[in-house]
Coordinates of C-alpha atoms and ligand atoms in Angstrom, one line a residue:
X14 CA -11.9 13.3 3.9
X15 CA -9.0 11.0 2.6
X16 CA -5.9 10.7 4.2
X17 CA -3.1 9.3 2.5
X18 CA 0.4 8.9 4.1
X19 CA 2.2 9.0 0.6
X20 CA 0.2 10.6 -2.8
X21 CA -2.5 9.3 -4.5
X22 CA -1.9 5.4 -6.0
X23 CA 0.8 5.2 -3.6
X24 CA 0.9 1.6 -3.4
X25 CA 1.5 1.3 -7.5
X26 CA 4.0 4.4 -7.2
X27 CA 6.3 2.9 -4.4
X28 CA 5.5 -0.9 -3.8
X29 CA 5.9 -2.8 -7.0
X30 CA 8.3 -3.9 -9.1
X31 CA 9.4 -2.0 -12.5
X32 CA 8.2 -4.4 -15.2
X33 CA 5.1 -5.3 -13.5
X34 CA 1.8 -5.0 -15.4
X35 CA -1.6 -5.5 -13.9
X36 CA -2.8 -9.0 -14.5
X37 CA -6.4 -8.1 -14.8
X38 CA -7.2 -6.6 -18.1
X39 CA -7.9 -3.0 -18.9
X40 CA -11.7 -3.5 -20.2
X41 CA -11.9 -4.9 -16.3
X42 CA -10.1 -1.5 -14.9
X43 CA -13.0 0.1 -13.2
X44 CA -13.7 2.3 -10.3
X45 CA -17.3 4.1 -9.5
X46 CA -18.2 5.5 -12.2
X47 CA -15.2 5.6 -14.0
X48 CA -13.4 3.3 -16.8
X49 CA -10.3 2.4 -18.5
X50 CA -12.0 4.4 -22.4
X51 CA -8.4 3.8 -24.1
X52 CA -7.8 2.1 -27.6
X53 CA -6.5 -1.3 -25.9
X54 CA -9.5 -2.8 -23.9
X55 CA -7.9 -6.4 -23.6
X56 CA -3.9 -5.1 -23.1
X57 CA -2.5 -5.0 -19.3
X58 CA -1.8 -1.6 -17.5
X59 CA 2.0 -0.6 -16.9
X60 CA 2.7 0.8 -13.1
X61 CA 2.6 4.3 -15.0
X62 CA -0.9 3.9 -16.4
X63 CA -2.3 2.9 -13.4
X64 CA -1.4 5.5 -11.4
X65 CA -2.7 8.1 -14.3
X66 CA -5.8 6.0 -13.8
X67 CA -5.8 6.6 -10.3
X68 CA -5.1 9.7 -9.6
X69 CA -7.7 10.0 -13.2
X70 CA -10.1 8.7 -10.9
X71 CA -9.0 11.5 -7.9
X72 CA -9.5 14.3 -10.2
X73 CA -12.7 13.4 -11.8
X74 CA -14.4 12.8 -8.6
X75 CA -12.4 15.8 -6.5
X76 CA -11.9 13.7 -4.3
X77 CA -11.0 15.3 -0.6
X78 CA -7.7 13.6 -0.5
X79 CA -5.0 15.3 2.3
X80 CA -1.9 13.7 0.8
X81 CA 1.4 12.9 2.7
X82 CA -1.1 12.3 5.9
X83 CA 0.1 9.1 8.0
X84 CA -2.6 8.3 10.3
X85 CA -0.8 7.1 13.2
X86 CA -3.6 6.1 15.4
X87 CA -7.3 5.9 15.7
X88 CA -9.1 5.3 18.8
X89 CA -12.8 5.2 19.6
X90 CA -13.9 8.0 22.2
X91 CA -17.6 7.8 23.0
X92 CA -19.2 7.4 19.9
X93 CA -16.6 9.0 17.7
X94 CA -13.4 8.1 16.3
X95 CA -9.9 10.0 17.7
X96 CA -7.7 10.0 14.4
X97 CA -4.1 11.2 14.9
X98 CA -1.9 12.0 11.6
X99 CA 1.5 13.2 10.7
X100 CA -0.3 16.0 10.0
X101 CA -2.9 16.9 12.9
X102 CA -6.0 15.5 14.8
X103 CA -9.2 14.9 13.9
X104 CA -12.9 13.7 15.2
X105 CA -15.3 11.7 13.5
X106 CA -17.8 9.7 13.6
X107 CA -17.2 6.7 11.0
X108 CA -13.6 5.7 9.9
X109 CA -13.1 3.4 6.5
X110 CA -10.6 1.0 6.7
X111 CA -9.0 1.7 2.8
X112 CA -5.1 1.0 3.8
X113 CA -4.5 -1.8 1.7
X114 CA -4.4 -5.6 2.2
X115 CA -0.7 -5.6 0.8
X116 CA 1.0 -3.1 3.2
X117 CA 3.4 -5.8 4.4
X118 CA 5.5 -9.2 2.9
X119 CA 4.7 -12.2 5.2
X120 CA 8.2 -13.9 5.2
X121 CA 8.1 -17.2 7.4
X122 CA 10.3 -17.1 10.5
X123 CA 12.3 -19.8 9.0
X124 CA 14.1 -16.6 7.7
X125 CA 16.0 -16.5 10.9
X126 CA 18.2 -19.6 10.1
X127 CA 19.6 -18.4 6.7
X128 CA 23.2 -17.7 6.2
X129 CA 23.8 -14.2 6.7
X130 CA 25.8 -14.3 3.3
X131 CA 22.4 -14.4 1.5
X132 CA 20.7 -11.1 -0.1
X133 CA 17.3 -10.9 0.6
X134 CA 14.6 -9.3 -0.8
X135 CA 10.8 -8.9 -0.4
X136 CA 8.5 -8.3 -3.4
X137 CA 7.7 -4.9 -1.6
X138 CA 11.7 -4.1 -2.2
X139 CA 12.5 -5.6 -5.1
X140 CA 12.6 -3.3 -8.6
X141 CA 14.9 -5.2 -11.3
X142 CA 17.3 -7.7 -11.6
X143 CA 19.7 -5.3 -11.2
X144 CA 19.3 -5.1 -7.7
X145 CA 20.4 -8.7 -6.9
X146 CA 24.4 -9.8 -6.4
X147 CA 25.3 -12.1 -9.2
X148 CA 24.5 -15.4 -8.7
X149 CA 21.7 -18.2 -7.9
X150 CA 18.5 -16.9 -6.9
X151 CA 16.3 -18.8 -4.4
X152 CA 12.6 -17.2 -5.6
X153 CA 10.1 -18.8 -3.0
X154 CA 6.9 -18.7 -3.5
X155 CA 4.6 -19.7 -6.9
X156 CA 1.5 -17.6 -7.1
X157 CA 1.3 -14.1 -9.1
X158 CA 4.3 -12.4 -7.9
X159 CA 6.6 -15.1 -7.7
X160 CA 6.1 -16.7 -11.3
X161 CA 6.5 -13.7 -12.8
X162 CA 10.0 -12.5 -10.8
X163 CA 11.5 -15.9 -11.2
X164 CA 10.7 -15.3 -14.9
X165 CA 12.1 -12.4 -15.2
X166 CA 15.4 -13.0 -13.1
X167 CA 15.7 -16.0 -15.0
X168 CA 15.8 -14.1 -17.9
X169 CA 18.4 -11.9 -17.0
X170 CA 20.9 -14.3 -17.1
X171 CA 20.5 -16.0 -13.5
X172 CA 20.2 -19.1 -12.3
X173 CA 16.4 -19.7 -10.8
X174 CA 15.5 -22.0 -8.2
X175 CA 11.6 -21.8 -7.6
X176 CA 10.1 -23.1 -4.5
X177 CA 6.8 -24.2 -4.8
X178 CA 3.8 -24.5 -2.1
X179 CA 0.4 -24.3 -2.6
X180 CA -0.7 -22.9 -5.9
X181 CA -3.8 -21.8 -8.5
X182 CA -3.0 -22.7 -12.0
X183 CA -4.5 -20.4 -14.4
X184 CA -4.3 -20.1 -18.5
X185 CA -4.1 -17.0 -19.6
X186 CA -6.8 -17.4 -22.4
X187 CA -9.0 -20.2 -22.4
X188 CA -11.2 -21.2 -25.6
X189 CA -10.4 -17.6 -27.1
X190 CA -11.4 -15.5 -24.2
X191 CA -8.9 -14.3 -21.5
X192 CA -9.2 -16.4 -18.3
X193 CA -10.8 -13.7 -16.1
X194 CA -13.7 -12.8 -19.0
X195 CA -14.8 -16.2 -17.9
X196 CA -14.5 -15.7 -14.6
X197 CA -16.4 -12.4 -15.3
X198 CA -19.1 -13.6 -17.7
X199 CA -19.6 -16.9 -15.6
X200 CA -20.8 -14.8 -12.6
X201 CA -18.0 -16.3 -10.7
X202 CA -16.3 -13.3 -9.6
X203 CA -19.8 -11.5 -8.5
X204 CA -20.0 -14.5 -5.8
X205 CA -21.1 -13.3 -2.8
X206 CA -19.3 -13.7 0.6
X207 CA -22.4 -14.9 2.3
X208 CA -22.2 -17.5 -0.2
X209 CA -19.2 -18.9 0.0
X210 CA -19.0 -22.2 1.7
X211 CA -15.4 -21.8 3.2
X212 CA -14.9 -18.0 3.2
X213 CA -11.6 -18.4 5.6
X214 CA -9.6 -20.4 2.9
X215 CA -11.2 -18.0 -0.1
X216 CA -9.7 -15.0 1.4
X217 CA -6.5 -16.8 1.9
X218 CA -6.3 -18.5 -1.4
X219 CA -3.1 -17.7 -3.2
X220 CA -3.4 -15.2 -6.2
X221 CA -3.3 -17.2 -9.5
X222 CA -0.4 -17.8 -11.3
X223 CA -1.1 -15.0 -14.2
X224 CA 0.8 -12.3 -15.7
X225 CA -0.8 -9.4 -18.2
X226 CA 1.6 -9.0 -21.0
X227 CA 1.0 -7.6 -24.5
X228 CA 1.7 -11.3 -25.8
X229 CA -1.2 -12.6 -23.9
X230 CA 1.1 -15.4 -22.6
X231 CA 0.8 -18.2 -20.0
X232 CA 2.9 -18.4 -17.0
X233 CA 2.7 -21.6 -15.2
X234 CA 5.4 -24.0 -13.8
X235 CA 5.4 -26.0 -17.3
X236 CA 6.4 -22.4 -18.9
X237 CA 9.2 -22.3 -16.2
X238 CA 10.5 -25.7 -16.3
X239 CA 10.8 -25.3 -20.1
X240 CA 12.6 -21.8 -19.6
X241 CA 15.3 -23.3 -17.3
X242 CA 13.9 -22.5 -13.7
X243 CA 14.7 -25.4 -11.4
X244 CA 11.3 -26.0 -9.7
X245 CA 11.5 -27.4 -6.3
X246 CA 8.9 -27.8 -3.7
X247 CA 8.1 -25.8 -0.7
X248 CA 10.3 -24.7 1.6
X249 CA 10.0 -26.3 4.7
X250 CA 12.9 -25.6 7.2
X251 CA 16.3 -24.3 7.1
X252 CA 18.8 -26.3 8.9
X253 CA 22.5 -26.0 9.7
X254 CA 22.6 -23.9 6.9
X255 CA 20.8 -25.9 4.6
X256 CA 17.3 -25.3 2.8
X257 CA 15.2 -28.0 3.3
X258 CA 12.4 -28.6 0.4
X259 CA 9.0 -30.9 0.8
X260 CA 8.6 -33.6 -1.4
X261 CA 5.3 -33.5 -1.6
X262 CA 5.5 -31.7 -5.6
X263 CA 3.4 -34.1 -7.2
X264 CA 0.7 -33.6 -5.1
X265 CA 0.6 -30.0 -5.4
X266 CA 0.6 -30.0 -9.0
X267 CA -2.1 -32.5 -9.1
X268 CA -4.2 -30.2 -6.7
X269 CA -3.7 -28.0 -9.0
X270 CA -4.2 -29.1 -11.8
X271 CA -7.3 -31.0 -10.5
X272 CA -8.7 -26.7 -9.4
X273 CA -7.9 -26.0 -13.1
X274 CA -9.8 -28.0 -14.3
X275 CA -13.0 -27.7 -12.5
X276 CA -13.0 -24.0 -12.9
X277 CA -12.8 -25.0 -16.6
X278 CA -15.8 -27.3 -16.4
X279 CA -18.0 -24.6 -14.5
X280 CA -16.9 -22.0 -17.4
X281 CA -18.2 -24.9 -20.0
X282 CA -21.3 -25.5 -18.0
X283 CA -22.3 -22.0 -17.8
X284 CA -21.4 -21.7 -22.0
X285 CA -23.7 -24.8 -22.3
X286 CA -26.2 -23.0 -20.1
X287 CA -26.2 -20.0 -21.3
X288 CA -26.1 -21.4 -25.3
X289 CA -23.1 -19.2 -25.8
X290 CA -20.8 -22.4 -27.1
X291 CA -20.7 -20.7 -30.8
X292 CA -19.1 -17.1 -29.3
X293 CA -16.2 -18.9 -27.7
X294 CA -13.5 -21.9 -29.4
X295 CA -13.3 -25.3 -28.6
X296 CA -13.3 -27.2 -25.0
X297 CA -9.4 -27.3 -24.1
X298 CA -7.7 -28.7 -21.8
X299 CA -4.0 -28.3 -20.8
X300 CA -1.0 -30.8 -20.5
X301 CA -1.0 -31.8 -16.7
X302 CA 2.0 -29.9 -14.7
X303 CA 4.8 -31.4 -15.6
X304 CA 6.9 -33.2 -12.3
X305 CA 10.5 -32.7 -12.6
X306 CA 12.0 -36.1 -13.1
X307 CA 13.7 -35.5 -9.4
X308 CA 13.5 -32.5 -7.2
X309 CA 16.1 -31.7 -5.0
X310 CA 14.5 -32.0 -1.6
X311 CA 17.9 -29.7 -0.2
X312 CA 20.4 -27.1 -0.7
X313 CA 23.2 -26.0 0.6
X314 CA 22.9 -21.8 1.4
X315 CA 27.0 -21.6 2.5
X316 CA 27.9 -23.0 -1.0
X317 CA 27.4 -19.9 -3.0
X318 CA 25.3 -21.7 -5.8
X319 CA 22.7 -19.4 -3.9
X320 CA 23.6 -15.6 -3.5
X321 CA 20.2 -14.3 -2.8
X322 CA 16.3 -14.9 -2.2
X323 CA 13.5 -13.1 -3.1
X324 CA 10.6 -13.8 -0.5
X325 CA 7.1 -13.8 -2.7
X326 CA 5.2 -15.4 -0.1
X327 CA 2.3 -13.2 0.2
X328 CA 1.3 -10.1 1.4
X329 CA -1.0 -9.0 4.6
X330 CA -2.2 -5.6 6.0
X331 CA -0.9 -3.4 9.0
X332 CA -2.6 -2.4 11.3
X333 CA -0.6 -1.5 13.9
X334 CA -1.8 2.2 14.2
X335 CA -5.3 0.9 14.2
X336 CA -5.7 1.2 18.3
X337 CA -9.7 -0.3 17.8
X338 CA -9.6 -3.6 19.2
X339 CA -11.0 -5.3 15.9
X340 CA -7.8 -7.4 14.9
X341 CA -7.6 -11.1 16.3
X342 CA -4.2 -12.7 17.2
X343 CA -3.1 -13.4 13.5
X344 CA -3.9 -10.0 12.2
X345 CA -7.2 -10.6 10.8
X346 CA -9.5 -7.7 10.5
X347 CA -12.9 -8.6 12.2
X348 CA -15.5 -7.5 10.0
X349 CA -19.0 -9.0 7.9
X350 CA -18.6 -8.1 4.4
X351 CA -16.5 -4.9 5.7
X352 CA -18.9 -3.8 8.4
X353 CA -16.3 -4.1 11.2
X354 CA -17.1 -5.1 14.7
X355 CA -17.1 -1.4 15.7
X356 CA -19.8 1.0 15.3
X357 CA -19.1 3.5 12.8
X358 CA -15.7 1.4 11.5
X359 CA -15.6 0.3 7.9
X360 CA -13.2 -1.8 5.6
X361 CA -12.8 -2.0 2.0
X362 CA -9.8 -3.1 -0.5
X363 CA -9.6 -6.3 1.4
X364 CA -9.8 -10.3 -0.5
X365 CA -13.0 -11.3 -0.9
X366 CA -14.3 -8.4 1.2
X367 CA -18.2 -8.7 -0.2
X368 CA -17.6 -11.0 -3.6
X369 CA -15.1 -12.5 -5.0
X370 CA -14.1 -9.8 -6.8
X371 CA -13.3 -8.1 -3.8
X372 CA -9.6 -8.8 -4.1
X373 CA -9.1 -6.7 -7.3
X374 CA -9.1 -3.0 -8.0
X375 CA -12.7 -3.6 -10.1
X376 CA -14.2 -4.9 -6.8
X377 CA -14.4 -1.5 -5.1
X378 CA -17.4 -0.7 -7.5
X379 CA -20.0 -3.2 -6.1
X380 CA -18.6 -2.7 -2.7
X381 CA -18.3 1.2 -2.4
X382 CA -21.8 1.4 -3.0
X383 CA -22.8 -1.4 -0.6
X384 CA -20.9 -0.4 2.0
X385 CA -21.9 3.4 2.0
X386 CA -25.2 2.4 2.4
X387 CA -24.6 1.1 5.4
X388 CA -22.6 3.5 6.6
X389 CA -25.0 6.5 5.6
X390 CA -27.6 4.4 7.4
X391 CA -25.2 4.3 10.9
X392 CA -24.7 8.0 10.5
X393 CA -28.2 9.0 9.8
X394 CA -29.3 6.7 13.0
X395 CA -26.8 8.5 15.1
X396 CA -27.2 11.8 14.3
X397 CA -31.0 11.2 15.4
X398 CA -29.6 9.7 18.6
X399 CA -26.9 12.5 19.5
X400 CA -28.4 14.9 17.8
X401 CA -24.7 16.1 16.2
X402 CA -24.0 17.4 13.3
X403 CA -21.7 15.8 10.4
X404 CA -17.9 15.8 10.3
Ligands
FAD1 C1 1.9 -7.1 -6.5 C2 0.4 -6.8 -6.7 C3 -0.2 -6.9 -7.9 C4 -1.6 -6.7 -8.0 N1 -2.1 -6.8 -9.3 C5 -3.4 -6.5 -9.4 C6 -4.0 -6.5 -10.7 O1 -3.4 -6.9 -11.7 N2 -5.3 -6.2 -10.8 C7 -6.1 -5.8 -9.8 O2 -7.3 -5.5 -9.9 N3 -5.6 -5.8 -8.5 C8 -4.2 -6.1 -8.4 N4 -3.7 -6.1 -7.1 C9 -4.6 -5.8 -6.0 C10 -4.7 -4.3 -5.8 O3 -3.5 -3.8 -5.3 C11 -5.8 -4.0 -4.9 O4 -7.0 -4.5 -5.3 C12 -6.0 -2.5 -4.8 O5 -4.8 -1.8 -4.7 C13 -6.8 -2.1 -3.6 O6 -6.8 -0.7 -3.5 P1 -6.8 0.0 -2.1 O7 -6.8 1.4 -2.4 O8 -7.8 -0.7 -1.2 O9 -5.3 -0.4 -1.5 P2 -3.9 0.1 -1.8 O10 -3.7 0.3 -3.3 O11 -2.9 -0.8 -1.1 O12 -3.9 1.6 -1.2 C14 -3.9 1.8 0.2 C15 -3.3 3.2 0.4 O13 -3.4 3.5 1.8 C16 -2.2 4.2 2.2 N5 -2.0 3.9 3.6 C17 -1.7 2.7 4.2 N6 -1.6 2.9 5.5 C18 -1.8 4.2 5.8 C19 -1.8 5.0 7.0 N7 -1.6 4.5 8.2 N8 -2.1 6.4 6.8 C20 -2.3 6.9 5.6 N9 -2.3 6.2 4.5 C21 -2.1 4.9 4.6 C22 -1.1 3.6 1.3 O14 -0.1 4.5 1.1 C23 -1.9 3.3 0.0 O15 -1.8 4.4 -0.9 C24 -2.3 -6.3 -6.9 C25 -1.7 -6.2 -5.7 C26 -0.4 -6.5 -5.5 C27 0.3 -6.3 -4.2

């Protein structure tokens, strides 16, 4: 049995933002079994088609789904699981974690120091430009989500600052082929989690800074500069009102930069290996991330250059119904590949779960079936044990 609190493809019906597109192209849209069969393998999905691809998916499989269903708690009795909904209780014997690794905006608690003139918005709330007050916007944050609001916002007509931390710099195409066939054909995003030397930082690593649009165009901080966005660096503290920045741009661009460029040598290697140089273009390599001339390293919030932020600082899941002790202090599921340190509890949906590709929707293939092996196996050994029947 599913249970869903909202309807199927909830997230992409509720949670994102109007113009968004999926950054992952439609040839990659995959779930078991099923796949994006339209006349535009290499376009980018629109919020609308991927919830008909969803809830495609849903019918095709008849999928047991009890919509509008908020699990509110689930507790381990015994050997069985207590789950408590919206919508009535039920016992079983294995739960799977599929809630989402994006339920929630992390927002630093330097938020609690801003002006209380300032709008602010998570990327969870924010739908259009529309929504903002006229004026300066403060867009912190430089991975997926927050190049492509500032570029948006900028283009309606507003002033963009862009704060800038920690980033992965990404061309859309690289030597004719979209960035993430590489990543694809290169085996890069089948890597393993079990072979992954620092698998803490690889499931925290920012998203890259890509956008899926019909133009098959780059969005990097060079893009933005160009555009007009004011690029500062990350946003450190907020003092007396002011919005203090870290000076440490350069070196964050050269990081990554310096990623870029590695990942661009291991897609070359594996072209070289694999003698497919004459199916691709030639080697390219990009102009460096250009440093603006001087950053401002402040800004004053009470002025009114700034009339509103937009938080795009990441995203992590909720589990606060999840009454299981599995979760350590900072809100990390506990789990090997999604085999949660409970018997019987499973995760999936999460970054970097099993592979690499973990973090995407595509990822669910490999790791459905992995994962439900495992599971069959714990319910098959039980049922021995206890001698009960299935849920
Ligand atoms: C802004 C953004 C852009 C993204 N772009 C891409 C992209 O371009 N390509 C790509 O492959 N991936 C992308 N992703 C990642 C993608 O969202 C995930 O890979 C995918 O959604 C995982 O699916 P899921 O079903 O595990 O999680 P979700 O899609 O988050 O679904 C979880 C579901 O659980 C429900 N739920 C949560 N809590 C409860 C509860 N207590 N009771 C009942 N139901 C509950 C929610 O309503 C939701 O429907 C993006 C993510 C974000 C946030």
């Amino acid at each position: 049995m599913v249970l869903e609190r909202g309807e199927v493809a909830n997230s992409w019906r509720r949670e994102r933002w109007d113009s968004l597109r999926l950054l992952t192209p439609n040839w990659q849209c995959r779930l078991p079994g099923y796949r994006y069969e339209g006349p535009d393998p290499d376009g980018f999905m629109t919020m609308s088609d991927v919830v008909a691809f969803v809830s495609g998916f849903a019918v095709a499989t008849a999928a047991p789904v009890r919509t509008h269903t908020a699990v509110t708690s689930v507790r381990q009795t015994d050997e069985e699981y207590q789950v408590t909904t919206s919508n009535g209780d039920y016992r079983c014997r294995s739960v799977v974690l599929a809630s989402g690794a994006c339920n929630v905006q992390s927002v630093p608690a330097l938020r609690q120091a801003l002006p209380p003139s300032l709008e602010c918005f998570t990327a969870l709330e924010y739908r259009n430009p529309d929504q903002l007050p006229e004026g300066g916007v403060l867009v912190v944050g430089a991975s997926a989500t927050g190049v492509q609001l500032a570029d948006e916002i900028h283009r309606s007509g507003r002033r963009v600052t862009l704060s800038v931390g920690e980033h992965v710099r990404l061309p859309r195409t690289y030597r004719g082929r979209d960035v993430l066939w590489w990543m694809d054909a290169s085996g890069i995003w089948n890597q393993r989690y079990d072979e992954i030397d620092d698998l803490t930082r690889a499931r925290r690593l920012p998203s890259p800074q890509l956008v899926g649009t019909p133009e098959r165009t780059t969005l990097d901080l060079n893009v933005l500069g160009t555009a007009g966005v004011e690029i500062v660096g990350r946003l450190s503290a907020v003092r007396d009102g002011r919005a203090l920045f870290s000076g440490g741009l350069r070196n964050q661009f050269a990081l990554a930069d310096l990623k870029m460029d590695r990942l661009l040598d291991t897609f070359d290697d594996w072209a070289r290996s694999q003698t497919r140089d004459a199916d691709v273009g030639p080697r390219e390599r990009f102009e460096p991330t250009r440093a603006p001339a001087s950053s401002r390293l402040d800004c004053d919030l009470r002025s009114g250059e700034i009339r509103s932020i937009v938080w795009a600082t990441g995203f992590r899941p909720d589990y606060s119904w999840l009454d299981v002790p599995v979760v350590d202090g900072k809100g990390h599921l506990r789990h090997e590949g999604g085999v949660v340190d409970a018997p019987g509890l499973y995760a999936i949906g999460l970054p970097v779960l099993r592979r690499r590709k973990s973090t995407f929707i595509h990822g669910a293939e490999d790791d459905a079936r992995d994962l439900i092996d495992h599971l069959a196996g714990y319910l098959a050994k039980s049922t021995v044990r206890h001698g009960i029947s299935n849920f």
